[in-house]
Amino acid sequence: MEIPQKLLEALSNADHVAMLTGAGVSAESGIKTFRDPDGLWTQFNPSELASIDGFMSNPELVWSWYQHRIEIIRNTKPNPGHYAIAEMEKMFNRFTLITQNVDRLHQQAGSKLVYELHGNIIDNHCFQCKMPYKEEIDISEKSVPTCPECGGLIRPSVVWFGEMLPFDALCAADEAAQQCDVFFSVGTSAEVYPAANIPHLAKKSGAFLVEVNPNLTALSYYADVKLGEPSGVTFPKLLEEFKKYKKEN
Ligand code: BV8
Ligand code: ZN
């Protein structure tokens, strides 16, 4: 796989690099994506499991589905793509990492600043009074824990469909998209909004847009460079080539 010269040039002139990641960056760690042929949404219905209505109509089903995903994530390690992205954070004057993932594998790989647009699956809070829920979760327990403050049901701290994204993360993402010199869209189908707007905003703001994805997406047409290898292969290669380029130039 060749890393195009024009990308190495854009990176060597870049003061601010920004990146949006999706489920594809965790695929090589063994976590299923959502919309690939064997993706989660082919087996499960997102409106039933990842929505307020779904939780209200069957809290036990939704709670057990998230406990099931947490179990998988607990036995999962970051892949070379996550580690290379963590290293990129130190190589640029400004580096902004924005993710749609709830698995915290970027942080596990050493990324210090990660804006989570869709929350995270590790934390929980009260559905009613929003109070963070810190008590240990007994995953064998089928019933949904209740809030010690108000007795409300406890839910995972992810952003469900129809729910607003965390304001600070969304603002940071929009700001980075408008100010960055190079923007990477990695392992996302770019179909879930408002996250899918961010790469387009970066392009419109003059950023050099790079897509890392083995498949075509709604964004591919707009990319200045498309790297079609899996992210766990692409980023270690990109770092190696970029270090060589910086030495020679
Ligand atoms: C909201 C957390 C409003 C939970 C998730 C405008 C137009 C149309 C619809 C809408 C719109 N605006 C809003 C909507 C509705 C909806 C939406 O976008 N629907 C879509 C489906 C049409 N958006 C919302 O509901 C959002 N909220 O709009 O609120 C509002 C306004 C005011 C007041 C109140 C409310 C909330 C959206 C967030 C939902 N939560 N997750 C959980 O995880 O359980 S979304 C879920 O999908 C994941 O978080 C994920 O991040 C997201 C996107 O999926 P991707 O990450 O892109 O994964 P996908 O499987 O699709 O693609 C993987 C890609 O990786 C593929 O392209 C594949 O080729 C590639 N790949 C595979 N292997 C690799 C790889 N790439 C690189 N390397 C590899 N190895
Ligand atoms: Zn409560």
mmCIF file of C-alpha atoms and ligand atoms in Angstrom, residues 126 128-131 147 149-152, ligand 2:
data_model
loop_
_atom_site.group_PDB
_atom_site.id
_atom_site.type_symbol
_atom_site.label_atom_id
_atom_site.label_comp_id
_atom_site.label_asym_id
_atom_site.label_seq_id
_atom_site.Cartn_x
_atom_site.Cartn_y
_atom_site.Cartn_z
ATOM 1 C CA CYS A 126 -30.173 7.476 36.254
ATOM 2 C CA GLN A 128 -34.897 9.954 35.667
ATOM 3 C CA CYS A 129 -32.661 12.343 37.663
ATOM 4 C CA LYS A 130 -29.499 11.917 35.502
ATOM 5 C CA MET A 131 -27.399 11.214 38.647
ATOM 6 C CA CYS A 147 -31.134 4.869 41.429
ATOM 7 C CA GLU A 149 -31.506 8.914 44.968
ATOM 8 C CA CYS A 150 -34.895 8.701 43.180
ATOM 9 C CA GLY A 151 -35.522 5.026 42.503
ATOM 10 C CA GLY A 152 -35.381 5.627 38.733
HETATM 11 ZN ZN ZN B 2 -32.267 9.066 39.951
#
